C-alpha atoms as a printed R data frame, in Angstrom:
   type eleno elety resid chain resno       x       y       z
1  ATOM     1    CA   UNK     A     1  -1.296   1.137 -10.550
2  ATOM     2    CA   UNK     A     2  -4.089   1.885  -8.029
3  ATOM     3    CA   UNK     A     3  -3.516   4.506  -4.997
4  ATOM     4    CA   UNK     A     4  -4.180   1.378  -2.687
5  ATOM     5    CA   UNK     A     5  -1.704  -0.588  -0.060
6  ATOM     6    CA   UNK     A     6  -2.819  -4.009  -0.650
7  ATOM     7    CA   UNK     A     7  -0.841  -4.597   3.192
8  ATOM     8    CA   UNK     A     8  -2.656  -1.902   5.323
9  ATOM     9    CA   UNK     A     9  -5.313  -0.977   2.955
10 ATOM    10    CA   UNK     A    10  -4.492   2.827   2.987
11 ATOM    11    CA   UNK     A    11  -6.352   4.791   0.352
12 ATOM    12    CA   UNK     A    12  -5.924   7.924  -0.642
13 ATOM    13    CA   UNK     A    13  -7.244  11.632   2.195
14 ATOM    14    CA   UNK     A    14  -9.328  14.439   0.273
15 ATOM    15    CA   UNK     A    15  -9.452  17.500   1.488
16 ATOM    16    CA   UNK     A    16  -8.789  21.336   0.246
17 ATOM    17    CA   UNK     A    17  -5.892  23.300  -1.074
18 ATOM    18    CA   UNK     A    18  -6.473  26.912   0.580
19 ATOM    19    CA   UNK     A    19  -4.150  29.184  -1.386
20 ATOM    20    CA   UNK     A    20  -3.076  32.565   0.289
21 ATOM    21    CA   UNK     A    21  -6.014  34.568  -1.079
22 ATOM    22    CA   UNK     A    22  -8.139  31.973   1.237
23 ATOM    23    CA   UNK     A    23  -9.742  30.357  -1.824
24 ATOM    24    CA   UNK     A    24 -10.470  26.783  -1.584
25 ATOM    25    CA   UNK     A    25 -10.090  23.529  -4.055
26 ATOM    26    CA   UNK     A    26 -10.167  20.318  -3.933
27 ATOM    27    CA   UNK     A    27  -6.901  17.732  -3.374
28 ATOM    28    CA   UNK     A    28  -5.899  14.462  -2.610
29 ATOM    29    CA   UNK     A    29  -2.997  12.612  -0.520
30 ATOM    30    CA   UNK     A    30  -1.863   9.928  -1.680
31 ATOM    31    CA   UNK     A    31  -0.339   7.132   0.189
32 ATOM    32    CA   UNK     A    32   3.774   6.499  -0.547
33 ATOM    33    CA   UNK     A    33   2.955   2.892  -2.490
34 ATOM    34    CA   UNK     A    34   5.878   1.376  -4.037
35 ATOM    35    CA   UNK     A    35   5.572  -1.824  -5.896
36 ATOM    36    CA   UNK     A    36   7.688  -4.376  -4.515
37 ATOM    37    CA   UNK     A    37   8.460  -8.248  -5.188
38 ATOM    38    CA   UNK     A    38   8.447 -10.548  -2.087
39 ATOM    39    CA   UNK     A    39   9.943 -14.429  -2.301
40 ATOM    40    CA   UNK     A    40   7.558 -16.783  -0.778
41 ATOM    41    CA   UNK     A    41   9.247 -19.413   0.347
42 ATOM    42    CA   UNK     A    42   6.463 -21.586   0.907
43 ATOM    43    CA   UNK     A    43   5.372 -21.805  -2.298
44 ATOM    44    CA   UNK     A    44   8.649 -21.124  -4.143
45 ATOM    45    CA   UNK     A    45   7.851 -18.346  -5.827
46 ATOM    46    CA   UNK     A    46   7.996 -14.516  -6.153
47 ATOM    47    CA   UNK     A    47   4.877 -12.124  -5.453
48 ATOM    48    CA   UNK     A    48   4.469  -8.739  -6.711
49 ATOM    49    CA   UNK     A    49   2.465  -6.381  -4.353
50 ATOM    50    CA   UNK     A    50   1.487  -2.791  -4.358
51 ATOM    51    CA   UNK     A    51   2.591  -1.894  -0.723
52 ATOM    52    CA   UNK     A    52   2.639   2.286   1.054
53 ATOM    53    CA   UNK     A    53   5.771   2.528   2.787
54 ATOM    54    CA   UNK     A    54   4.377   1.533   6.383
55 ATOM    55    CA   UNK     A    55   3.318  -2.052   5.075
56 ATOM    56    CA   UNK     A    56   6.727  -2.197   4.180
57 ATOM    57    CA   UNK     A    57   7.418  -1.858   7.913
58 ATOM    58    CA   UNK     A    58   4.997  -3.978   8.498
59 ATOM    59    CA   UNK     A    59   6.051  -6.943   6.366
60 ATOM    60    CA   UNK     A    60   9.432  -6.547   8.043
61 ATOM    61    CA   UNK     A    61   8.076  -6.925  11.435
62 ATOM    62    CA   UNK     A    62   5.541  -9.743  10.984
63 ATOM    63    CA   UNK     A    63   7.256 -11.652   8.026
64 ATOM    64    CA   UNK     A    64   5.773 -11.803   4.289
65 ATOM    65    CA   UNK     A    65   4.266 -15.319   5.147
66 ATOM    66    CA   UNK     A    66   1.857 -14.394   7.731
67 ATOM    67    CA   UNK     A    67   1.441 -10.738   5.925
68 ATOM    68    CA   UNK     A    68   0.464 -12.885   2.481
69 ATOM    69    CA   UNK     A    69  -1.934 -14.997   4.833
70 ATOM    70    CA   UNK     A    70  -3.790 -11.708   5.956
71 ATOM    71    CA   UNK     A    71  -4.137 -10.771   2.745
72 ATOM    72    CA   UNK     A    72  -5.671 -14.004   1.221
73 ATOM    73    CA   UNK     A    73  -8.234 -13.658   4.538
74 ATOM    74    CA   UNK     A    74  -9.667 -10.500   3.500
75 ATOM    75    CA   UNK     A    75 -10.371 -12.511   0.222
76 ATOM    76    CA   UNK     A    76  -7.447 -10.738  -2.027
77 ATOM    77    CA   UNK     A    77  -5.990 -12.664  -4.562
78 ATOM    78    CA   UNK     A    78  -1.567 -12.894  -4.563
C-alpha cells in the first residue's frame, strides 16, 4: 500500500532526523493511512479506499458519494 491518501492526496513529508550530537540523517513522515471499506448506495457495492485520518473526516462531512465523484473526476479508478 502506497503512503498516499486517495481523498486528500497527502504524501510523505521528508526532512532530517537530528540527534543529540546534532548529526543529521534523512527520514520521512508518513501520513496516517488506513484502508477503509465504504458502501456506495448508488452502485450497490462496496469500495475500498486508502485514506488518511483527515480523509476519513472529509468523507464524514461531505459523504461518500461526493468524495468518490471527486476522485473519479481526477481520473483515479475506484
